[in-house]
PDB file of C-alpha atoms and ligand atoms in Angstrom:
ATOM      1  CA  UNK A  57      30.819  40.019  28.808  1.00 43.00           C
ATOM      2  CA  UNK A  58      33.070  38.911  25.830  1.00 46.00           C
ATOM      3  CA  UNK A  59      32.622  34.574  27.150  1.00 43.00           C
ATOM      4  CA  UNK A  60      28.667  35.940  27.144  1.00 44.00           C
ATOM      5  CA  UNK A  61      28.943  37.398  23.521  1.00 43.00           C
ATOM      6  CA  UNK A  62      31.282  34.492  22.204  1.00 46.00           C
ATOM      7  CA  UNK A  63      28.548  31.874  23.260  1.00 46.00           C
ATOM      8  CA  UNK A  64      25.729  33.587  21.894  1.00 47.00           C
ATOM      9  CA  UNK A  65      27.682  33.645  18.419  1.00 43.00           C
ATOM     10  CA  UNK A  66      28.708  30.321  18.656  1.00 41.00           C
ATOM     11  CA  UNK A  67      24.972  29.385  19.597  1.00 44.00           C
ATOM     12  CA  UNK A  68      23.412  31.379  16.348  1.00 40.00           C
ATOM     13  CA  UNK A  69      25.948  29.895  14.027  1.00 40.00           C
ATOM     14  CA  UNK A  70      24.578  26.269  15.411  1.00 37.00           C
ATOM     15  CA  UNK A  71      21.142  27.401  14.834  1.00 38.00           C
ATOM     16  CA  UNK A  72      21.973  28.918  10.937  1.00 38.00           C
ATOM     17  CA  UNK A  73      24.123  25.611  10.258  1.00 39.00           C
ATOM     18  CA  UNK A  74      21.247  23.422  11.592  1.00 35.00           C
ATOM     19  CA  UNK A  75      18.803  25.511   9.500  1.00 32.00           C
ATOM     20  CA  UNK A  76      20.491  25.385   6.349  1.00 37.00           C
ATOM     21  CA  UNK A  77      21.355  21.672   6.385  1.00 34.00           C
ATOM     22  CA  UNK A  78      17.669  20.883   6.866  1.00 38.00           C
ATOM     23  CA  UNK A  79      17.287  23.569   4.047  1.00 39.00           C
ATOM     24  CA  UNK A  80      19.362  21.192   1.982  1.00 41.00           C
ATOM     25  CA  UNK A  81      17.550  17.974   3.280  1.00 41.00           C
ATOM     26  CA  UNK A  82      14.523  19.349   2.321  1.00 46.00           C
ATOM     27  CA  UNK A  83      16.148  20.924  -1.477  1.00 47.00           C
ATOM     28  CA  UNK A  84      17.297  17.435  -2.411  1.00 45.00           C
ATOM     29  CA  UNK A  85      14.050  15.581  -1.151  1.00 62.00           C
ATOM     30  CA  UNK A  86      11.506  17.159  -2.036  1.00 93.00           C
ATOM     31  CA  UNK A  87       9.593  17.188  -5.193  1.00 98.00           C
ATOM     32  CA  UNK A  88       9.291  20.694  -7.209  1.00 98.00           C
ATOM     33  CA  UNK A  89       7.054  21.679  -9.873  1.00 98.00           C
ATOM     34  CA  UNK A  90       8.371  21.278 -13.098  1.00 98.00           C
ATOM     35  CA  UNK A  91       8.272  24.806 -15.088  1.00 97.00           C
ATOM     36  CA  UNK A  92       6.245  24.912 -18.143  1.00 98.00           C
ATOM     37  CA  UNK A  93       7.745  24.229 -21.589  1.00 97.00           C
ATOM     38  CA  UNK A  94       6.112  27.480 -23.116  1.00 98.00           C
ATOM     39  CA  UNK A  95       3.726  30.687 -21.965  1.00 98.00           C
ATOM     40  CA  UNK A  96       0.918  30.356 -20.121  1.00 98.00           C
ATOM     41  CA  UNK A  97      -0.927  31.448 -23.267  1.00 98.00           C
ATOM     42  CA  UNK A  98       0.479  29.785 -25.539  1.00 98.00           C
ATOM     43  CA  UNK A  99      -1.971  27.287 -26.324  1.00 98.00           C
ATOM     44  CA  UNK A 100      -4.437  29.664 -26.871  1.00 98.00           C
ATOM     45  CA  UNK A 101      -7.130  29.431 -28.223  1.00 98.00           C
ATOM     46  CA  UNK A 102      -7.659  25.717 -27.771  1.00 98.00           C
ATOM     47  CA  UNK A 103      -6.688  25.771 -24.194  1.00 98.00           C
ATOM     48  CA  UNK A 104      -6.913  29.416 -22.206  1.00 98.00           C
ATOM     49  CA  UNK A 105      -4.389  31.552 -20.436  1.00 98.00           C
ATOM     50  CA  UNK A 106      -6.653  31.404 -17.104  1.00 98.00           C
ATOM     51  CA  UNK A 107      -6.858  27.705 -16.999  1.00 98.00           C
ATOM     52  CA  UNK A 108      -2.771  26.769 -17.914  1.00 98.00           C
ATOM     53  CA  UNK A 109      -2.151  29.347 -14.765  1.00 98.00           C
ATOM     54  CA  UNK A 110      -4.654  27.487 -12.228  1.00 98.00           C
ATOM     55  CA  UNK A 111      -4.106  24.021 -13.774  1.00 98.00           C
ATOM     56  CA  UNK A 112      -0.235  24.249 -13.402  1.00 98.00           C
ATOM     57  CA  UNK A 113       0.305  26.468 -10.596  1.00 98.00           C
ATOM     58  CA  UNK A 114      -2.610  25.521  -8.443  1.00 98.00           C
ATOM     59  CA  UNK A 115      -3.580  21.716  -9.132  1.00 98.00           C
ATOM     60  CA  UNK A 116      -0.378  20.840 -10.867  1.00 98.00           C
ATOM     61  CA  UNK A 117       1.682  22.471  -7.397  1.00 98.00           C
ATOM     62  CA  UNK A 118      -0.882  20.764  -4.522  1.00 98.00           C
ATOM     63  CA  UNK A 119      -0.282  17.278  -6.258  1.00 98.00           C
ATOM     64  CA  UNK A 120       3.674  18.248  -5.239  1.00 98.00           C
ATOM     65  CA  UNK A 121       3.158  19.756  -2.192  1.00 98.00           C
ATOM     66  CA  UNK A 122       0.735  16.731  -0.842  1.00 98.00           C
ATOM     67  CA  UNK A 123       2.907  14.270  -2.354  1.00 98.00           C
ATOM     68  CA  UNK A 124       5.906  15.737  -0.497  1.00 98.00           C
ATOM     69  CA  UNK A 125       3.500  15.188   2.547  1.00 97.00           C
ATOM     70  CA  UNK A 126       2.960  12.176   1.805  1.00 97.00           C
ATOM     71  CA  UNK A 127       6.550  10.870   1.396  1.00 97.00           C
ATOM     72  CA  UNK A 128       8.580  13.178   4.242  1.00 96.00           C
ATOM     73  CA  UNK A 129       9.976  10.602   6.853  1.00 95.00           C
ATOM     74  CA  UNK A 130       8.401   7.526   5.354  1.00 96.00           C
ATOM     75  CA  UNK A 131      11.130   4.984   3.467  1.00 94.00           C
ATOM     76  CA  UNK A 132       9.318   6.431   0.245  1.00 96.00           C
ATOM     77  CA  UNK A 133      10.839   9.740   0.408  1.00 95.00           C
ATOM     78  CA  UNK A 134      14.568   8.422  -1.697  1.00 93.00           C
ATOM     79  CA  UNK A 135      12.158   6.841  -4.444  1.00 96.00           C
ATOM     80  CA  UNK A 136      11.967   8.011  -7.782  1.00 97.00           C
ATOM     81  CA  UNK A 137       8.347   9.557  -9.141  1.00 98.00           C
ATOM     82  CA  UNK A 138       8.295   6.685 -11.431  1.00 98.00           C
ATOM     83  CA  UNK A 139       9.182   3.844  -8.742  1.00 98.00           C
ATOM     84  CA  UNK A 140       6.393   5.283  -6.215  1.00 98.00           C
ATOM     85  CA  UNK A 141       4.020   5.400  -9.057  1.00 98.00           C
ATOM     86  CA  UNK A 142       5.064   2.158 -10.250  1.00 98.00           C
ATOM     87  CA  UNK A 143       4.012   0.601  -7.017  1.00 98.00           C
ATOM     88  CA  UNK A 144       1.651   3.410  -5.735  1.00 98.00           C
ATOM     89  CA  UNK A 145      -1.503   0.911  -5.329  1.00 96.00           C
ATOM     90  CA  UNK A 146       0.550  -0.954  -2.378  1.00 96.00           C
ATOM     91  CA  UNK A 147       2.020   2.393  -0.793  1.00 97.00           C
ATOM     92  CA  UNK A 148      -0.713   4.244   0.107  1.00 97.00           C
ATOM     93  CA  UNK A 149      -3.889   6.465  -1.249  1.00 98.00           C
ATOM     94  CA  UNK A 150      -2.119   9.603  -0.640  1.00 98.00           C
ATOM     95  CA  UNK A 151       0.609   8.717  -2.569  1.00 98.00           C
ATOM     96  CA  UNK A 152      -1.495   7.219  -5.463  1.00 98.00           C
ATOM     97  CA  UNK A 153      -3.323   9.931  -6.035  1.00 98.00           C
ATOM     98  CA  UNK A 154      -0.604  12.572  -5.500  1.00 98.00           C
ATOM     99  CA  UNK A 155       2.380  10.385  -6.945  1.00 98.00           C
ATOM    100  CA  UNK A 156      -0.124  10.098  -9.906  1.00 98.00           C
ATOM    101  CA  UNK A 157      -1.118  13.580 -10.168  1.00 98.00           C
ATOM    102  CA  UNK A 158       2.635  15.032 -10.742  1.00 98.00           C
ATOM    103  CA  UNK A 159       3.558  12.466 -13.026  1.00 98.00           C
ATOM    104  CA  UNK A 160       0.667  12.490 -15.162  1.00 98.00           C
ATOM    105  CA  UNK A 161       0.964  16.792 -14.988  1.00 98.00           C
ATOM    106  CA  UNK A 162       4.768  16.865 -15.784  1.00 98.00           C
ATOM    107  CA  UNK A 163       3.898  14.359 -18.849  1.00 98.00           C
ATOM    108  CA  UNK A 164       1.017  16.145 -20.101  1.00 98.00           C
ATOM    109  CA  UNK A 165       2.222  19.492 -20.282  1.00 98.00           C
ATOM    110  CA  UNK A 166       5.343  17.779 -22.709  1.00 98.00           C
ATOM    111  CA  UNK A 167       3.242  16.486 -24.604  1.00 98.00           C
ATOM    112  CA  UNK A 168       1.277  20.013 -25.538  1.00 98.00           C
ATOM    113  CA  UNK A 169       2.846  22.853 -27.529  1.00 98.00           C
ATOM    114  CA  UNK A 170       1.796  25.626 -29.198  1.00 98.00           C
ATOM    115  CA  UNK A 171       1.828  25.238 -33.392  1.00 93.00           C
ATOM    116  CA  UNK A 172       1.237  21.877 -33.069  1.00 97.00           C
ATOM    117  CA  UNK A 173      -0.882  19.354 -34.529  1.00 96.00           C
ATOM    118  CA  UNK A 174      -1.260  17.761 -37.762  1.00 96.00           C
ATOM    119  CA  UNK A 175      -0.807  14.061 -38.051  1.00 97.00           C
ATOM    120  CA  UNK A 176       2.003  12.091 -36.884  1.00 97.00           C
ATOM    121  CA  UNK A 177       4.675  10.555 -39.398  1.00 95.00           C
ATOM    122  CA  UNK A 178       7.083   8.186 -38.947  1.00 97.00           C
ATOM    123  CA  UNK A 179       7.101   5.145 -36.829  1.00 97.00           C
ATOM    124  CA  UNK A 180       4.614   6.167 -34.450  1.00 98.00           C
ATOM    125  CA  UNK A 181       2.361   6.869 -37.928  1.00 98.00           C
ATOM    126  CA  UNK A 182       3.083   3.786 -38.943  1.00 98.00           C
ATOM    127  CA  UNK A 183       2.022   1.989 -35.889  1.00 98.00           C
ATOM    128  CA  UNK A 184      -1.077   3.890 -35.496  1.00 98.00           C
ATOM    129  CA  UNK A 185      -2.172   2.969 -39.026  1.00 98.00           C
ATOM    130  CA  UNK A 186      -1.339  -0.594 -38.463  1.00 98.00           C
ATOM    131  CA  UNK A 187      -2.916  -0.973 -35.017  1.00 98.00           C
ATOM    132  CA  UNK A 188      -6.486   1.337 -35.501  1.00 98.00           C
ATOM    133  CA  UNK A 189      -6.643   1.601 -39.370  1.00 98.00           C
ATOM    134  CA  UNK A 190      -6.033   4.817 -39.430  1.00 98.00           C
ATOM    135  CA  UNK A 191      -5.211   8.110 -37.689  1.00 98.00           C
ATOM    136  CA  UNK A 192      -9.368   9.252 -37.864  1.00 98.00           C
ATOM    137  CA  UNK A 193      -9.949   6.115 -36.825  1.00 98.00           C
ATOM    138  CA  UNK A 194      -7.047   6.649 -33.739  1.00 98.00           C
ATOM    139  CA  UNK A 195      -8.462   9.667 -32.451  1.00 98.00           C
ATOM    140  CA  UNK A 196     -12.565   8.802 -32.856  1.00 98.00           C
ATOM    141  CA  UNK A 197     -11.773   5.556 -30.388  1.00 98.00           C
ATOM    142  CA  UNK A 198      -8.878   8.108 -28.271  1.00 98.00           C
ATOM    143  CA  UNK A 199     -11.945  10.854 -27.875  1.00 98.00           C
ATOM    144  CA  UNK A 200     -14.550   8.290 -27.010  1.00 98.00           C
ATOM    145  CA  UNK A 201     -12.102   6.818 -24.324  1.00 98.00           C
ATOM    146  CA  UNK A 202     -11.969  10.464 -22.712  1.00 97.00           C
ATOM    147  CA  UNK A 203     -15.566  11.561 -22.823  1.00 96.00           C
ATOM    148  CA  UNK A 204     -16.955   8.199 -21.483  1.00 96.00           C
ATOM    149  CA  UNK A 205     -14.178   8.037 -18.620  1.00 96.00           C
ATOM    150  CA  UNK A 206     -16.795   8.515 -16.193  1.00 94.00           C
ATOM    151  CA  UNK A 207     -15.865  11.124 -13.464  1.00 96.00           C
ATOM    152  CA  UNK A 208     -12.229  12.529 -13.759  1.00 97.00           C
ATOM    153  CA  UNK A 209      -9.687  10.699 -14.922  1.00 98.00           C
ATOM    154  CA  UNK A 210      -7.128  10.044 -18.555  1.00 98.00           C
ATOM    155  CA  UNK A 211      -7.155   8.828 -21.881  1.00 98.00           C
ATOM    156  CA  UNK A 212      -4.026   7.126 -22.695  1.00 98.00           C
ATOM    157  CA  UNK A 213      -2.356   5.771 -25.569  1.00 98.00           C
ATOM    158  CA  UNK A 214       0.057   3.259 -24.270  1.00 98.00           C
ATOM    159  CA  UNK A 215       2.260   0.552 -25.926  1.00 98.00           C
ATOM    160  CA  UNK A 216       1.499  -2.468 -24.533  1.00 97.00           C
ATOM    161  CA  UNK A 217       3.193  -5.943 -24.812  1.00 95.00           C
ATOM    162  CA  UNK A 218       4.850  -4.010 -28.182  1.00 94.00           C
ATOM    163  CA  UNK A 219       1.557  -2.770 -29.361  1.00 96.00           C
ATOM    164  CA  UNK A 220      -0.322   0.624 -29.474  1.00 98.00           C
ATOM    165  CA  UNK A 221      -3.558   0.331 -27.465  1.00 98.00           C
ATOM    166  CA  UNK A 222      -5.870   3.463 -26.334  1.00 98.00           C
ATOM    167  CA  UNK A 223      -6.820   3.156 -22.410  1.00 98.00           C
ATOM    168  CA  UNK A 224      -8.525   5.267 -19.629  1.00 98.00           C
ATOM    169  CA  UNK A 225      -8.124   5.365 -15.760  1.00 98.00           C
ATOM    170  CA  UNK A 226     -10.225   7.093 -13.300  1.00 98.00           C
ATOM    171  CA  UNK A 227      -8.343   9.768 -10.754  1.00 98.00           C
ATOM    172  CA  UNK A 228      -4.817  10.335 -10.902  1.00 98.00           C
ATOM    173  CA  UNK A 229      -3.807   6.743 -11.842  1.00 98.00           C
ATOM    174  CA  UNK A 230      -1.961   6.362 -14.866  1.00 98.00           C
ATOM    175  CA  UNK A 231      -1.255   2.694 -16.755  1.00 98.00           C
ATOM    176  CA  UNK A 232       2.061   2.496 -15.056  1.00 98.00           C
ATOM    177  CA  UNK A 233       0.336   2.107 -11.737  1.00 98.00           C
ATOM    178  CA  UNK A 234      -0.045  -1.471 -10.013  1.00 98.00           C
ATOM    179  CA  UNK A 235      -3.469  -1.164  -9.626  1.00 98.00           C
ATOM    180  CA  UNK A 236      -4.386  -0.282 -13.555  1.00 98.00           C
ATOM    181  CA  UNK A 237      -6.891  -2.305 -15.291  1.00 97.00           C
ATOM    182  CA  UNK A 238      -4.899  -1.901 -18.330  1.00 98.00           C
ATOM    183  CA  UNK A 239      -1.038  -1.699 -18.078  1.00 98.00           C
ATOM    184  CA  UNK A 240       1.520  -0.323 -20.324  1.00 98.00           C
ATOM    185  CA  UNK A 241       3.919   2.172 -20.937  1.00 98.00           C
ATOM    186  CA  UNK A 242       2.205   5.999 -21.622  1.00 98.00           C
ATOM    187  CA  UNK A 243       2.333   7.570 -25.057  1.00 98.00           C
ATOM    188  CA  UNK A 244       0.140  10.468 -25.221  1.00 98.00           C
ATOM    189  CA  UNK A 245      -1.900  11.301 -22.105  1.00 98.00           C
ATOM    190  CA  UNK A 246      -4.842  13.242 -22.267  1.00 98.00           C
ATOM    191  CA  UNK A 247      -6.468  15.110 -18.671  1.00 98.00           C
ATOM    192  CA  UNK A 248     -10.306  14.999 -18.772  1.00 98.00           C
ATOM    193  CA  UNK A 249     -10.654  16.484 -15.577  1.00 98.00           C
ATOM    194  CA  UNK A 250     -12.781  19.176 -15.320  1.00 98.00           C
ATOM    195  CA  UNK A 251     -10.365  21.810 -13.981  1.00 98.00           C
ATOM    196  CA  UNK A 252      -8.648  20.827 -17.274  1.00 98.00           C
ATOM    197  CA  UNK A 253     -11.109  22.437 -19.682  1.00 98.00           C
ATOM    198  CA  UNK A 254     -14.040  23.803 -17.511  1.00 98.00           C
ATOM    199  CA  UNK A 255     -13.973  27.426 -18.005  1.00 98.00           C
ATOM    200  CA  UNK A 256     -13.739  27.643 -21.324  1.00 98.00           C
ATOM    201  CA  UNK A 257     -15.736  24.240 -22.390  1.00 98.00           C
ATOM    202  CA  UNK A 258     -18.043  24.182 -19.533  1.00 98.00           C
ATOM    203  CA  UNK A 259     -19.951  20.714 -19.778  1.00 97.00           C
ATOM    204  CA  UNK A 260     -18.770  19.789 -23.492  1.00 97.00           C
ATOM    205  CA  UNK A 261     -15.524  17.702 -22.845  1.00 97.00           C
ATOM    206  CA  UNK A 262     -16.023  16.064 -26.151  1.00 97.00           C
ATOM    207  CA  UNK A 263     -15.330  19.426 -27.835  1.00 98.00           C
ATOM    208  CA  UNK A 264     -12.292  19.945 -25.558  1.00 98.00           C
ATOM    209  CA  UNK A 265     -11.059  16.945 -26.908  1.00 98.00           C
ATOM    210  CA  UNK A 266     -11.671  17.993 -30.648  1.00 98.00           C
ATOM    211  CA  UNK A 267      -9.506  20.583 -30.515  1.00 98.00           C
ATOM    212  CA  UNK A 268      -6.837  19.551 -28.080  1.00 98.00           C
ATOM    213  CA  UNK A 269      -5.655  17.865 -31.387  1.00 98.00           C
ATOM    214  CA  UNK A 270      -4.436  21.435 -31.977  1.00 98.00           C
ATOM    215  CA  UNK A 271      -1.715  21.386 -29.667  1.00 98.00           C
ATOM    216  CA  UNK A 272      -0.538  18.165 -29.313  1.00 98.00           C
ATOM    217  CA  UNK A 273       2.930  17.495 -30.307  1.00 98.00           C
ATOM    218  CA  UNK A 274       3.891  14.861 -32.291  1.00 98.00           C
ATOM    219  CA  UNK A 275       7.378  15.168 -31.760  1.00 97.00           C
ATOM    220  CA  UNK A 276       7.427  14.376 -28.302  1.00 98.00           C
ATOM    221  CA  UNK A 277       4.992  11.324 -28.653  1.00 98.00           C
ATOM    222  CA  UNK A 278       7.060   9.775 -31.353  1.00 98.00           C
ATOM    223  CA  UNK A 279      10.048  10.326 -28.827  1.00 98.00           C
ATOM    224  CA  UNK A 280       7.829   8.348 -25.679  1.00 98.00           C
ATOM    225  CA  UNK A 281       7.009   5.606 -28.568  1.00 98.00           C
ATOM    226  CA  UNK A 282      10.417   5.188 -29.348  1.00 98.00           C
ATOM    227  CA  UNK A 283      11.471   5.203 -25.579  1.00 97.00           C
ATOM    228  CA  UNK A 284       8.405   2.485 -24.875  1.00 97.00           C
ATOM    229  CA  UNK A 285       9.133   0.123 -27.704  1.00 94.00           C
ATOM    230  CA  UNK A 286      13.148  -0.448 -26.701  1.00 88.00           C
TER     231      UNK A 286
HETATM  232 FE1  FE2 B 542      -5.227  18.129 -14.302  1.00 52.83          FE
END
């Protein structure tokens, strides 16, 4: 009875051992959604409550989950976010897509705060001025990049070959990517997907755009610009 008891012990202590150490696999593996930097409404009015709770913990979490998927036993899953995206065009669609989606999510939502706004100073005012004339001028050819982006997809302001230049890409890529028509290293980013701004702006991304000037902060893209032009 005891040798019975002993071996079933020694058999469920296998079983939690085995189960925790894949736990752990799993813990330092896997991608997580990043929390966000403020309250759900914090950006309020320009962007709602309702659509910074599905955005990040719906859309923001299945571009995780699926890029977990996508990775888990493949020779992908000790990569970096920013090495799969890097070469995401020659990895697979899965991983493009998903790969994209988290790392243009965990970017964006820096890149927002509440009591934001106004106009950027510094270098990064500097090189706006110098490379579109001026900062109207900046965000007329930034908006128009976003509302023609046909389909889903990102406006970008990227620093390329030491230069500011304003971009778009369909989807979930992002000008890091392999396969982007226009490469360089990501500023600001702006989503004009529709589950970005449908229930409050319906059909009229262009005003979504307006006001997301609201809540953009300057701060953290004069940080990325001085990261990109090392
Ligand atoms: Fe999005």
């Amino acid at each position: 009875m005891a040798l019975v008891l002993s071996n079933q012990l020694i058999s469920l202590t296998f079983v939690l051992h085995f189960k925790q150490t894949i736990n752990l696999k799993s813990n330092i593996m896997a991608f997580t959604l990043p929390a966000l930097p403020y309250a759900h409404d914090a950006l309020e009015p320009y962007i709602d409550t309702t659509t910074m709770q599905i955005h990040h913990g719906k859309h923001h979490q299945a571009y995780v989950d699926n890029l977990n998927k996508a990775i888990a036993g493949t020779p992908n899953e000790n990569k970096s976010l920013e090495e799969l995206v890097k070469s995401a065009g020659s990895i697979s669609p899965a991983v493009r897509n998903n790969g994209g989606g988290h790392w243009n999510h965990s970017f964006f939502w820096g890149i927002l705060a509440p009591n934001a706004g106004g106009t950027p100073s510094g270098n990064l005012g500097d090189a706006i001025n110098a490379a579109f004339g001026s900062f109207d001028a900046f965000k007329e050819k930034f908006a128009a990049a976003g509302a023609t982006r046909f389909g889903s997809g990102w406006a970008w302001l990227i620093v390329k070959d030491g230069k500011l230049e304003v971009s778009s890409t369909p989807n979930q890529d992002n000008p890091l990517m392999d396969v982007a028509e226009v490469k360089g290293t990501p500023v600001l980013g702006v989503d004009v997907w529709e589950h970005a701004y449908y229930l409050k702006y319906q059909n009229r991304r262009p005003e979504y755009l307006g006001a997301i000037w609201n809540v953009i902060n300057w701060d953290k893209v004069s940080e990325h610009f001085a990261n990109a032009s090392k």
